Structures are given as C-alpha cells and as structure tokens.
Amino acid sequence: MTHCPSLCVSVCMYVSVSAQSAVLDSVLSTFRSICGEDNVSLGEAVREQHGKDESVHRCCPPDVVVFPHCVEEVSALAKVCHHHRFPIIPFGTGTGLEGGVGAVKGGVCFSLRNMDRVLDLHQEDFDVTVEPGVTRKALNAYLRDTGLWFPVDPGADASLCGMAATSASGTNAVRYGTMRENVINLEVVLADGTIIHTAGNGRRPRKTSAGYNLTNLFVGSEGTLGIITKTTLRLYGIPEAMVSAVCSFPSIQDAVDSTVQILQAGVPIARIEFLDDVMIDACNRFSGLSYPVTPTLFLEFHGSEQSLEEQVNTTEDITHSNRGSDFQWARDAETRNQLWKARHDAWYAALALRPGCKAYATDVCVPLSRLPQIIVETKEDLIENRLTGPIAGHVGDGNFHCLMVVDPNNAEELHRVHLFTDRLARRALAMDGTCTGEHGVGLGKRALLCEEMGPMAIQVMQGLKDALDPYNVMNPGKILQPREL
Ligand SMILES: *[C@@H]1O[C@H](CO)[C@@H](O)[C@H](O)[C@H]1NC(C)=O
Ligand SMILES: *[C@@H]1O[C@H](CO)[C@@H](O)[C@H](O)[C@H]1NC(C)=O
Ligand SMILES: *[C@@H]1O[C@H](CO)[C@@H](O)[C@H](O)[C@H]1NC(C)=O
C-alpha cells in the first residue's frame, strides 16, 4: 500500500547514465528524421534553458530538446520515446514555479513553441482553439479587434496549454474562474503516441454531462499524463468600463471581512488583491509611492457604467463599515495602471528589499474565513525565523503568496525557507485548505500532496498514471513520488 514518505531532496537522478546515453544514440536519428535536423538540439545552452523554470529548483537539463511543428510530429516522437522508455518533458514558456520542467531523469524536452497558431475562433460562441506555443498575451493581441478577451492572468506571459497543464489562475479568478473553469476541450498526445480529444474531436459545447470529465483530468496534470497539443478556451466580452480602487485597513481581519462581505453582497468584483504591510512598504520604496503601511486591498470592477457605479458604491459602504480608508480610485487606463502599479511591481519591490537575492513565491489556498488566522500566524512565523517574505494574495479566492527573498548562496537560509514553506503548507492543510492554489505540485510539493489527499486518493492517482503511462515516460518524478520498490 502507498504511504506518505518524507520529502526527498530534489536532485537530478541520473540512475544509469550509460544505459540512457545508449538509448539517446539510438533515438536521435529518428528524432531528426521526424522534425528535421535543425529542430533537434543537443547544444548545452539550449538544454540548460529547457531544464529549469522560474523557481529555485536547480536546473536539470534534458539530454536533448526537440521542436516539433505539428501534432503528427509530437505523436511520432512520443511513439519512439515510448518504445525506448525515454522520458518526455513537455515545455511551454518555462515560467512555472514548482520545478515542473526539470529533467530529473534525463530524456527529451518537447519545446512546443513552434506550434503557435490560433485556430478556430468562434466569436459568436465565445470560444477559440489554440496550439501550445500561443501565449495568453499573444491570444489577447490576436483578439483585440473582436471585442473578446481571455481573462485568466497568472502574471507571466505563459503559454495557454502550459497554463492548462498547471491549472494556472491569477488575479482575475474570483470573477472569471481558473483554467479549470475555462478549458472546454483538449487535444492530448498520450505517452504511446495516441492522439485523443478529451471532449470529443472538435466539440465545444458550453455544457455537457457526457461521461467522465477527461478534460479536467488533464488540467493540472503537469505533463505527467500526456502532451497537450491544443486547447479550446472560453472567451469573454471585453467589459464596457473598468474602475480600479485602493483601500487601506487597520488590520488583516478588517480587509478580509470586507472581502467576504463584498462577495456575499453579490458584487461581481473582477480582482481583489491583498498586500500586507511589509509588501506595501516595499512597494512604496520601490515605486516611490506613499500608501499607508497597513494591510491594503487593490480592487478592480468590470461592467457597464451604471453597474460600475453601483458596484463601487456597495463596496465602499462595506469597506467603510470595516474601518477602511476612503477609496483612491481611477477610471481611465493610465491612472488605473498608476494606481495598481504597486501591485504590478510587487515581485520587483520584494526583490529590491535585499539586492542580490532571489525571490521564490510560495502558494497556498484556504477557505476564505480562515484567511486572517493563517496570514497572522504566517507573519509571526516569518518574524520568528528571521525571514523576508512579504505577502500578496488573491484574497477573493483565499489564495495567497509569500514572496520569499533569499540569498541563494546561503545554504542555512535556504534550509530555513524550505522548513518555513512546509510549515505554511501544513498550516493550510490544517485549515481545510490546499498546499497549492495555482502553482502546482511539481517537484517541491509531492510529499505535501500525499498528506493533502491521503494514501487512498494517491493510490487512485497512481492507478490513473499507470493506465495512461505504464512505463512512466511522461515527465517522471513530478506530482507523484517515485514508488519504493
Ligand atoms: C526546422 O523547422 C523549421 C521551422 O521552424 C523548418 O523551416 C525547417 O525546415 C526545419 N528543419 C528541417 C531540417 O527540417
Ligand atoms: C470538465 O472539465 C473542464 C475543465 O476543467 C471544465 O471546463 C468543464 O466545465 C467540466 N465539465 C463538466 C460537465 O463538469
Ligand atoms: C453612488 O453614490 C453617489 C454619491 O455617494 C450617488 O450620487 C449615486 O447616486 C450612487 N449611485 C448608485 C448607483 O447608487
């Protein structure tokens, strides 16, 4: 029976280097005949670039990187890998945060950037299908003149199929949902090269009750079940108008109480972001602003002119009743951007707290009512352990990040950060939450996933993995822990 072993250190585990290099020799010529000589790279710089994401997990370069152009090539490549039991790691933009693309067992990275077409836009149905090289900004640029947009915004200009693979979200999720709510269909190449459409080929109904939800199975599978080669997404009308506002509070409780009451009042708020006092202080210094150094909410409202007035009025009533300051607010794009500048620059502001250090964003999510308690306890933990970790949160979803600023050359400090992030995740689990709201499990949170799900649910996940990928070729070592033999 599966149990939850303690966290093993994430290192590149080249078990049998010589066996693998013999395999490499025999697959390379086939790879070249499939994608063309120029689209198979053994260069060290290219491999390094594809062996890491934006996390602090160390780089694990693949043995080779291929750049396929179409699903047929992806399928043919997968067949070869399956036959030789050669690991496959799908790669979008490398903007992940949990070490999901590291080739911990070597193998081949499928860089999907050459597959970058927007296909099948159905304006009247509010949906579009994209290939895996299309990023969210590229899609929104493509949609510019249609009056439509795709709102899920994790910050980075990530690829949409990569966002589906990690079940990404971001600041807009409170209004528009995460990737989970916005993917209608996926084309997936399985480990053995089989091509499937999770909701049926070409289908894009707004709702369905037809069978198991395979689409949802692949959303958040982080490349461990197959390679996503197309995603069909829901689109939204660009709102007629937007208003942004900023409001300061004497306590975290007041800010979160306001959030809960705003949602309870049915205000269709588009974004509601929390910054703690440390974060605001950092933003003030970095961006030359003068916000009061107290817990602060950044808000954004979308709708018609009339509905905006109502939304803003209701919200301001609520924040006032929770001791919030008067709103600073803005309508036109330029002033809105100025107002939100602090929020947008949070990452760089955090980094500037300790020049020369690296930032690492943790991510947990709890039921809304538990948010004040977990944030207060987490801040105490940070102080006790002498760590720098300003807090920024998608407070409408109960999801928040500590932006850990660490000296990458200080092993002792890295260790303290590691222990802290484990404590934070366990605190979230103890409050009925999850160890990751939007970054995924990758390498760093496998033991925590096991604690979160319990051994029986993990066993079911392992069973699904075994059924779809019997030789553990697809992104091995991620999400599920290697089994003890
Ligand atoms: C590699 O891909 C490019 C397109 O990205 C293509 O033009 C070229 O023909 C491919 N190389 C070979 C040798 O097939
Ligand atoms: C199936 O999963 C997808 C992706 O998470 C989701 O968008 C869709 O609404 C789900 N379908 C049903 C019927 O629940
Ligand atoms: C919002 O408040 C302003 C002033 O407080 C008032 O003039 C306006 O009528 C209110 N709008 C709505 C839609 O309630």
Coordinates of C-alpha atoms and ligand atoms in Angstrom, one line a residue:
M1 CA 0.0 0.0 0.0
T2 CA 1.1 3.5 -0.7
H3 CA 2.0 5.7 2.2
C4 CA 3.4 9.2 2.6
P5 CA 7.2 9.0 2.7
S6 CA 9.0 12.1 3.9
L7 CA 10.1 14.7 1.4
C8 CA 13.1 13.6 -0.6
V9 CA 15.5 16.2 -1.8
S10 CA 15.0 17.1 -5.4
V11 CA 18.2 16.4 -7.3
C12 CA 18.8 15.2 -10.9
M13 CA 18.8 11.4 -10.5
Y14 CA 20.7 10.0 -13.5
V15 CA 20.2 6.4 -12.4
S16 CA 22.0 4.7 -15.2
V17 CA 23.8 7.3 -17.3
S18 CA 25.4 4.9 -19.7
A19 CA 22.2 3.0 -20.4
Q20 CA 20.5 6.2 -21.1
S21 CA 23.2 7.6 -23.4
A22 CA 23.0 4.4 -25.5
V23 CA 19.2 5.0 -25.8
L24 CA 19.9 8.6 -26.8
D25 CA 22.2 7.5 -29.6
S26 CA 19.5 5.2 -31.0
V27 CA 16.6 7.7 -30.8
L28 CA 18.4 10.8 -32.1
S29 CA 18.4 9.8 -35.8
T30 CA 14.7 9.0 -35.6
F31 CA 14.0 12.4 -33.9
R32 CA 15.9 14.1 -36.7
S33 CA 14.0 12.3 -39.4
I34 CA 10.7 13.3 -37.8
C35 CA 11.4 17.0 -37.1
G36 CA 14.3 17.8 -39.3
E37 CA 18.0 18.2 -38.4
D38 CA 17.7 21.8 -37.2
N39 CA 14.8 21.1 -34.9
V40 CA 16.7 18.6 -32.7
S41 CA 19.2 20.3 -30.4
L42 CA 22.0 18.9 -28.2
G43 CA 23.5 22.3 -27.5
E44 CA 24.4 22.8 -23.9
A45 CA 22.8 26.3 -23.7
V46 CA 19.6 25.1 -25.2
R47 CA 19.4 22.1 -22.9
E48 CA 20.2 24.3 -19.8
Q49 CA 17.5 26.8 -20.8
H50 CA 14.9 24.0 -21.0
G51 CA 16.0 22.4 -17.7
K52 CA 14.6 25.0 -15.3
D53 CA 11.7 27.2 -14.7
E54 CA 11.4 30.4 -12.6
S55 CA 11.6 28.6 -9.3
V56 CA 14.6 28.0 -7.0
H57 CA 14.8 24.3 -8.0
R58 CA 18.1 23.6 -9.6
C59 CA 18.4 23.2 -13.3
C60 CA 18.1 19.6 -14.6
P61 CA 18.8 19.8 -18.3
P62 CA 17.3 17.2 -20.7
D63 CA 19.6 15.1 -22.9
V64 CA 18.1 16.7 -26.0
V65 CA 15.5 19.3 -27.0
V66 CA 13.1 18.8 -29.9
F67 CA 11.0 21.5 -31.6
P68 CA 8.1 19.7 -33.3
H69 CA 5.8 21.6 -35.7
C70 CA 2.5 19.7 -35.5
V71 CA 0.6 17.1 -33.6
E72 CA 1.7 14.3 -36.0
E73 CA 5.3 15.0 -35.2
V74 CA 4.6 15.1 -31.5
S75 CA 2.8 11.8 -31.8
A76 CA 5.6 10.2 -33.8
L77 CA 8.2 11.4 -31.4
A78 CA 6.2 10.1 -28.4
K79 CA 6.0 6.6 -30.1
V80 CA 9.8 6.5 -30.3
C81 CA 10.2 7.5 -26.7
H82 CA 7.6 5.1 -25.5
H83 CA 9.3 2.3 -27.4
H84 CA 12.7 3.1 -25.8
R85 CA 11.3 4.1 -22.4
F86 CA 12.9 7.5 -22.9
P87 CA 11.4 10.3 -20.6
I88 CA 9.4 13.1 -22.3
I89 CA 9.1 16.6 -20.7
P90 CA 6.7 19.0 -22.4
F91 CA 7.8 22.6 -22.3
G92 CA 5.8 25.8 -22.9
T93 CA 7.5 29.0 -21.8
G94 CA 9.4 27.8 -18.7
T95 CA 7.5 30.3 -16.4
G96 CA 6.4 27.7 -13.9
L97 CA 7.2 28.0 -10.2
E98 CA 7.5 24.4 -8.8
G99 CA 10.3 22.9 -10.9
G100 CA 7.8 21.1 -13.3
V101 CA 10.1 21.1 -16.3
G102 CA 13.4 19.8 -14.8
A103 CA 14.5 16.6 -16.5
V104 CA 15.2 14.8 -13.2
K105 CA 15.6 11.5 -15.1
G106 CA 17.1 13.0 -18.3
G107 CA 15.2 12.4 -21.5
V108 CA 13.9 14.7 -24.2
C109 CA 12.2 18.1 -23.8
F110 CA 9.4 18.7 -26.3
S111 CA 9.6 22.5 -26.7
L112 CA 6.2 23.4 -28.3
R113 CA 7.0 27.0 -29.2
N114 CA 6.9 26.3 -33.0
M115 CA 3.2 25.3 -32.7
D116 CA 1.9 28.8 -32.3
R117 CA -1.2 29.1 -34.4
V118 CA -4.6 30.5 -33.2
L119 CA -7.2 28.1 -34.7
D120 CA -10.9 28.2 -35.0
L121 CA -12.0 31.4 -33.4
H122 CA -15.8 31.3 -32.9
Q123 CA -16.7 34.9 -31.9
E124 CA -20.4 34.2 -31.7
D125 CA -19.9 31.2 -29.4
F126 CA -17.2 32.8 -27.3
D127 CA -14.6 30.2 -27.8
V128 CA -11.2 29.7 -29.5
T129 CA -8.7 26.8 -30.1
V130 CA -5.0 27.4 -29.8
E131 CA -1.8 25.5 -30.3
P132 CA 0.6 25.1 -27.4
G133 CA 3.0 27.8 -28.5
V134 CA 0.4 30.6 -28.1
T135 CA 0.8 32.7 -25.0
R136 CA -2.0 34.5 -23.2
K137 CA -0.8 37.9 -24.4
A138 CA -0.4 36.7 -28.0
L139 CA -4.0 35.4 -27.9
N140 CA -5.3 38.7 -26.4
A141 CA -3.4 40.7 -29.1
Y142 CA -5.0 38.4 -31.7
L143 CA -8.5 39.0 -30.2
R144 CA -8.0 42.8 -29.9
D145 CA -10.5 43.8 -32.6
T146 CA -13.1 41.3 -31.8
G147 CA -14.4 42.7 -28.5
L148 CA -13.4 39.5 -26.8
W149 CA -10.6 38.5 -24.4
F150 CA -9.2 35.7 -22.4
P151 CA -9.0 36.9 -18.8
V152 CA -7.0 34.2 -16.9
D153 CA -3.8 36.1 -15.9
P154 CA -1.1 34.4 -13.9
G155 CA 1.3 37.4 -14.3
A156 CA 3.8 35.8 -16.6
D157 CA 3.2 35.6 -20.3
A158 CA 2.7 31.9 -20.1
S159 CA 1.6 29.6 -22.9
L160 CA -2.1 28.7 -22.6
C161 CA -1.6 25.0 -22.9
G162 CA 1.1 25.3 -20.2
M163 CA -1.4 27.2 -18.1
A164 CA -3.9 24.3 -18.7
A165 CA -1.3 21.8 -17.7
T166 CA -0.6 23.5 -14.4
S167 CA -4.2 24.7 -13.7
A168 CA -3.0 28.2 -13.5
S169 CA -5.0 31.2 -12.5
G170 CA -4.1 34.6 -11.0
T171 CA -5.7 37.9 -10.2
N172 CA -8.9 37.5 -12.3
A173 CA -10.0 34.2 -11.0
V174 CA -12.5 35.5 -8.5
R175 CA -14.7 36.7 -11.4
Y176 CA -13.7 34.5 -14.4
G177 CA -12.5 31.3 -12.8
T178 CA -9.2 29.5 -13.2
M179 CA -8.0 27.4 -16.2
R180 CA -10.2 24.6 -14.8
E181 CA -13.4 26.6 -15.5
N182 CA -12.2 27.9 -18.8
V183 CA -10.9 24.9 -20.8
I184 CA -13.6 23.3 -22.9
N185 CA -11.6 20.6 -24.8
L186 CA -8.0 19.5 -25.1
E187 CA -6.1 17.6 -27.8
V188 CA -3.6 15.4 -26.0
V189 CA -0.9 13.1 -27.2
L190 CA -0.5 10.2 -24.8
A191 CA 2.8 8.5 -23.9
D192 CA 2.4 5.9 -26.6
G193 CA 1.7 8.5 -29.3
T194 CA -2.1 8.1 -29.3
I195 CA -3.9 11.3 -30.1
I196 CA -7.1 12.0 -28.1
H197 CA -9.6 14.8 -27.8
T198 CA -10.8 14.9 -24.2
A199 CA -14.3 16.1 -25.0
G200 CA -14.5 14.5 -28.5
N201 CA -12.9 15.8 -31.7
G202 CA -13.9 19.4 -32.5
R203 CA -16.6 19.5 -29.8
R204 CA -17.1 22.7 -27.9
P205 CA -20.5 22.8 -26.1
R206 CA -20.9 25.2 -23.2
K207 CA -22.0 22.3 -21.0
T208 CA -22.1 18.6 -21.1
S209 CA -23.0 15.6 -18.9
A210 CA -21.4 13.1 -21.2
G211 CA -19.2 10.6 -19.3
Y212 CA -16.1 11.1 -17.2
N213 CA -14.5 14.5 -17.4
L214 CA -11.2 13.7 -19.2
T215 CA -10.6 17.4 -19.8
N216 CA -10.5 18.0 -16.1
L217 CA -8.1 15.1 -15.6
F218 CA -5.5 16.7 -17.9
V219 CA -5.9 20.2 -16.5
G220 CA -3.3 20.3 -13.7
S221 CA -1.6 17.1 -14.8
E222 CA 1.7 18.9 -15.3
G223 CA 2.8 16.9 -18.3
T224 CA 2.6 13.6 -16.3
L225 CA -0.2 12.1 -18.3
G226 CA 0.3 13.4 -21.8
I227 CA 1.3 16.3 -24.0
I228 CA -1.3 19.0 -24.6
T229 CA -1.2 20.0 -28.2
K230 CA -4.4 22.1 -28.5
T231 CA -6.8 23.7 -26.1
T232 CA -10.2 25.1 -26.7
L233 CA -10.9 28.0 -24.3
R234 CA -13.9 30.1 -23.2
L235 CA -13.7 33.8 -24.1
Y236 CA -15.4 36.8 -22.6
G237 CA -16.7 40.1 -23.8
I238 CA -14.3 42.9 -23.0
P239 CA -16.1 44.9 -20.3
E240 CA -17.6 48.3 -21.3
A241 CA -15.8 50.0 -18.5
M242 CA -13.4 49.3 -15.6
V243 CA -12.7 51.1 -12.4
S244 CA -9.8 50.4 -10.1
A245 CA -9.6 51.3 -6.4
V246 CA -7.2 51.1 -3.4
C247 CA -8.2 50.9 0.2
S248 CA -6.2 50.6 3.4
F249 CA -7.3 48.9 6.6
P250 CA -6.2 48.9 10.2
S251 CA -6.0 45.1 10.4
I252 CA -5.9 42.0 8.2
Q253 CA -9.2 40.9 9.7
D254 CA -10.9 44.1 8.5
A255 CA -9.5 43.6 5.0
V256 CA -10.7 40.0 4.8
D257 CA -14.0 40.7 6.4
S258 CA -14.6 43.4 3.7
T259 CA -13.7 40.8 1.0
V260 CA -16.2 38.3 2.4
Q261 CA -18.9 40.8 2.6
I262 CA -18.3 42.2 -0.9
L263 CA -18.6 38.7 -2.3
Q264 CA -21.7 38.0 -0.1
A265 CA -23.3 41.2 -1.4
G266 CA -23.0 39.7 -4.9
V267 CA -20.7 42.4 -6.2
P268 CA -19.2 40.7 -9.4
I269 CA -15.7 42.0 -8.4
A270 CA -13.1 41.3 -11.1
R271 CA -10.0 41.5 -9.0
I272 CA -9.5 41.8 -5.2
E273 CA -5.8 41.7 -4.1
F274 CA -4.4 41.9 -0.7
L275 CA -1.0 43.2 0.2
D276 CA 0.3 43.1 3.7
D277 CA 2.1 45.9 5.5
V278 CA 5.6 44.6 4.6
M279 CA 4.6 44.3 0.9
I280 CA 3.1 47.8 0.8
D281 CA 6.2 49.2 2.5
A282 CA 8.4 47.5 -0.1
C283 CA 6.2 48.8 -2.9
N284 CA 6.3 52.4 -1.5
R285 CA 10.0 52.3 -1.6
F286 CA 10.4 50.6 -4.9
S287 CA 7.8 52.6 -6.9
G288 CA 8.1 55.9 -5.0
L289 CA 4.5 55.7 -3.6
S290 CA 3.1 56.8 -0.3
Y291 CA 0.4 54.3 0.6
P292 CA -0.2 53.9 4.4
V293 CA 1.9 51.0 5.6
T294 CA -1.1 48.8 6.7
P295 CA -3.0 45.9 5.1
T296 CA -4.3 47.1 1.8
L297 CA -6.8 45.9 -0.8
F298 CA -6.4 46.6 -4.5
L299 CA -9.8 46.3 -6.3
E300 CA -10.9 46.2 -9.9
F301 CA -14.5 46.4 -11.1
H302 CA -15.7 45.4 -14.7
G303 CA -19.1 46.2 -16.2
S304 CA -21.3 48.9 -17.7
E305 CA -21.0 52.5 -16.5
Q306 CA -24.2 52.1 -14.5
S307 CA -23.3 48.8 -12.9
L308 CA -19.9 50.1 -12.0
E309 CA -21.3 52.9 -10.0
E310 CA -23.5 50.5 -8.1
Q311 CA -20.6 48.1 -7.5
V312 CA -18.3 50.8 -6.3
N313 CA -20.9 52.3 -4.0
T314 CA -21.8 49.0 -2.4
T315 CA -18.1 48.1 -2.0
E316 CA -17.2 51.4 -0.5
D317 CA -20.1 51.1 2.0
I318 CA -18.7 47.8 3.1
T319 CA -15.1 48.8 3.4
H320 CA -16.1 51.9 5.4
S321 CA -18.1 49.7 7.8
N322 CA -14.9 47.7 8.3
R323 CA -12.7 50.8 9.1
G324 CA -11.3 51.0 5.6
S325 CA -9.9 54.3 4.3
D326 CA -11.7 56.3 1.6
F327 CA -11.1 54.8 -1.8
Q328 CA -8.4 56.1 -4.1
W329 CA -9.9 55.3 -7.4
A330 CA -9.3 55.6 -11.1
R331 CA -11.2 55.1 -14.4
D332 CA -9.0 55.7 -17.4
A333 CA -6.4 53.1 -18.3
E334 CA -3.4 55.3 -17.5
T335 CA -4.5 56.3 -13.9
R336 CA -5.7 52.7 -13.3
N337 CA -2.3 51.4 -14.2
Q338 CA -0.7 54.0 -11.9
L339 CA -3.0 53.0 -9.0
W340 CA -2.2 49.3 -9.5
K341 CA 1.4 50.0 -10.1
A342 CA 2.3 48.8 -6.5
R343 CA 0.5 45.5 -7.1
H344 CA 2.1 45.0 -10.5
D345 CA 5.6 45.8 -9.2
A346 CA 5.2 43.6 -6.1
W347 CA 7.7 41.0 -7.3
Y348 CA 10.4 43.5 -8.1
A349 CA 9.6 45.5 -5.0
A350 CA 10.1 42.4 -2.9
L351 CA 13.4 41.6 -4.6
A352 CA 14.6 45.2 -4.0
L353 CA 14.3 44.5 -0.3
R354 CA 17.5 42.5 -0.4
P355 CA 19.6 43.3 -3.5
G356 CA 21.5 40.3 -4.9
C357 CA 18.9 37.9 -3.6
K358 CA 16.5 35.7 -5.4
A359 CA 12.7 35.6 -4.9
Y360 CA 10.7 32.4 -4.5
A361 CA 6.9 32.6 -4.4
T362 CA 5.1 30.1 -2.2
D363 CA 1.4 29.5 -2.8
V364 CA -1.4 28.1 -0.6
C365 CA -5.1 28.4 -0.6
V366 CA -7.6 28.1 2.3
P367 CA -11.4 28.6 2.8
L368 CA -11.9 32.4 3.0
S369 CA -12.9 32.5 6.6
R370 CA -9.5 31.0 7.6
L371 CA -7.5 33.6 5.8
P372 CA -7.0 36.2 8.6
Q373 CA -5.7 33.4 11.0
I374 CA -3.3 31.8 8.5
I375 CA -1.9 35.2 7.5
V376 CA -1.4 36.3 11.1
E377 CA 0.3 33.0 12.1
T378 CA 2.4 33.1 8.9
K379 CA 3.7 36.6 9.6
E380 CA 4.6 35.5 13.2
D381 CA 6.5 32.5 11.8
L382 CA 8.4 34.8 9.3
I383 CA 9.5 37.1 12.1
E384 CA 10.5 34.3 14.5
N385 CA 12.6 32.7 11.8
R386 CA 14.2 35.9 10.5
L387 CA 12.9 35.5 7.0
T388 CA 11.9 38.1 4.5
G389 CA 8.5 37.2 2.9
P390 CA 6.1 39.9 2.0
I391 CA 2.6 38.6 1.5
A392 CA 0.4 39.2 -1.6
G393 CA -2.8 37.4 -2.1
H394 CA -5.8 36.7 -4.4
V395 CA -7.9 37.3 -1.4
G396 CA -11.2 36.7 -3.1
D397 CA -10.2 33.0 -3.5
G398 CA -8.4 32.5 -0.2
N399 CA -5.2 32.1 -2.1
F400 CA -2.0 34.0 -1.1
H401 CA 1.7 34.0 -1.7
C402 CA 4.7 34.8 0.5
L403 CA 7.4 36.2 -1.8
M404 CA 10.4 34.7 -0.1
V405 CA 13.5 36.7 -0.7
V406 CA 16.5 34.5 -0.1
D407 CA 20.2 34.5 -0.6
P408 CA 20.7 31.6 -3.0
N409 CA 24.3 31.1 -1.7
N410 CA 23.3 30.8 1.9
A411 CA 22.5 27.1 2.4
E412 CA 21.4 27.6 6.0
E413 CA 18.9 30.3 5.0
L414 CA 17.6 28.2 2.1
H415 CA 17.0 25.4 4.6
R416 CA 15.1 27.7 6.9
V417 CA 13.0 28.9 3.9
H418 CA 12.3 25.3 3.0
L419 CA 11.1 24.4 6.5
F420 CA 9.0 27.6 6.6
T421 CA 7.2 26.8 3.3
D422 CA 6.5 23.3 4.5
R423 CA 5.1 24.7 7.8
L424 CA 3.0 27.1 5.8
A425 CA 1.6 24.4 3.6
R426 CA 0.8 22.2 6.6
R427 CA -0.9 25.2 8.2
A428 CA -3.1 25.5 5.1
L429 CA -3.9 21.8 5.2
A430 CA -4.8 22.0 8.9
M431 CA -7.3 24.7 8.0
D432 CA -9.0 22.5 5.3
G433 CA -7.1 24.2 2.5
T434 CA -4.6 23.0 -0.2
C435 CA -0.8 23.1 -0.4
T436 CA -1.1 24.9 -3.7
G437 CA -3.8 27.2 -5.1
E438 CA -2.3 27.8 -8.5
H439 CA 1.4 26.9 -8.8
G440 CA 1.0 23.2 -8.9
V441 CA 2.9 20.3 -7.2
G442 CA 5.9 19.8 -9.5
L443 CA 8.9 18.6 -7.5
G444 CA 8.6 20.6 -4.4
K445 CA 5.2 19.6 -3.1
R446 CA 4.9 15.9 -3.7
A447 CA 5.0 14.9 -0.1
L448 CA 2.6 17.6 0.8
L449 CA 0.2 16.4 -1.9
C450 CA 0.3 13.0 -0.4
E451 CA -0.6 14.5 3.0
E452 CA -3.4 16.5 1.4
M453 CA -5.0 13.7 -0.5
G454 CA -4.4 10.8 1.8
P455 CA -2.9 7.5 0.7
M456 CA -6.1 6.1 -0.9
A457 CA -6.6 9.1 -3.2
I458 CA -2.9 9.0 -4.1
Q459 CA -3.3 5.3 -5.0
V460 CA -6.1 6.2 -7.4
M461 CA -4.0 8.9 -9.0
Q462 CA -1.2 6.4 -9.3
G463 CA -3.6 4.0 -10.9
L464 CA -4.6 6.6 -13.5
K465 CA -1.0 7.4 -14.2
D466 CA -0.2 3.7 -14.7
A467 CA -3.1 3.2 -17.0
L468 CA -2.2 6.2 -19.2
D469 CA 1.6 5.9 -19.0
P470 CA 2.6 2.4 -18.0
Y471 CA 6.3 3.0 -18.5
N472 CA 6.4 6.3 -16.6
V473 CA 7.7 8.1 -19.6
M474 CA 5.7 11.3 -19.2
N475 CA 7.5 13.9 -17.0
P476 CA 8.7 11.3 -14.5
G477 CA 9.2 12.3 -10.9
K478 CA 6.6 15.1 -10.8
I479 CA 3.4 15.2 -8.8
L480 CA 3.6 11.6 -7.6
Q481 CA 6.6 10.4 -5.6
P482 CA 8.7 7.7 -7.1
R483 CA 7.5 4.3 -5.8
E484 CA 9.6 2.4 -3.4
L485 CA 10.4 -0.9 -4.9
Ligands
LIG1 C1 13.1 23.0 -38.7 O1 11.9 23.8 -38.5 C2 11.9 24.9 -39.4 C3 10.7 25.7 -38.9 O2 10.8 26.1 -37.6 C4 11.7 24.4 -40.8 O3 11.6 25.6 -41.6 C5 12.9 23.6 -41.1 O4 12.7 23.0 -42.4 C6 13.1 22.5 -40.1 N1 14.4 21.9 -40.4 C7 14.5 20.8 -41.1 C8 15.9 20.5 -41.4 O5 13.6 20.2 -41.5
LIG2 C1 -14.9 19.3 -17.4 O1 -13.7 19.9 -17.1 C2 -13.4 21.1 -17.7 C3 -12.0 21.5 -17.4 O2 -11.8 21.6 -16.1 C4 -14.4 22.2 -17.3 O3 -14.2 23.3 -18.0 C5 -15.8 21.6 -17.6 O4 -16.8 22.5 -17.2 C6 -16.1 20.3 -17.0 N1 -17.3 19.7 -17.5 C7 -18.3 19.4 -16.6 C8 -19.5 18.8 -17.3 O5 -18.2 19.4 -15.4
LIG3 C1 -23.4 56.3 -5.6 O1 -23.1 57.2 -4.7 C2 -23.2 58.6 -5.2 C3 -22.7 59.5 -4.1 O2 -22.4 58.9 -2.9 C4 -24.6 58.9 -5.6 O3 -24.7 60.2 -6.1 C5 -25.1 57.9 -6.6 O4 -26.4 58.1 -6.9 C6 -24.9 56.4 -6.1 N1 -25.1 55.5 -7.2 C7 -25.8 54.4 -7.1 C8 -25.9 53.6 -8.4 O5 -26.2 54.0 -6.1

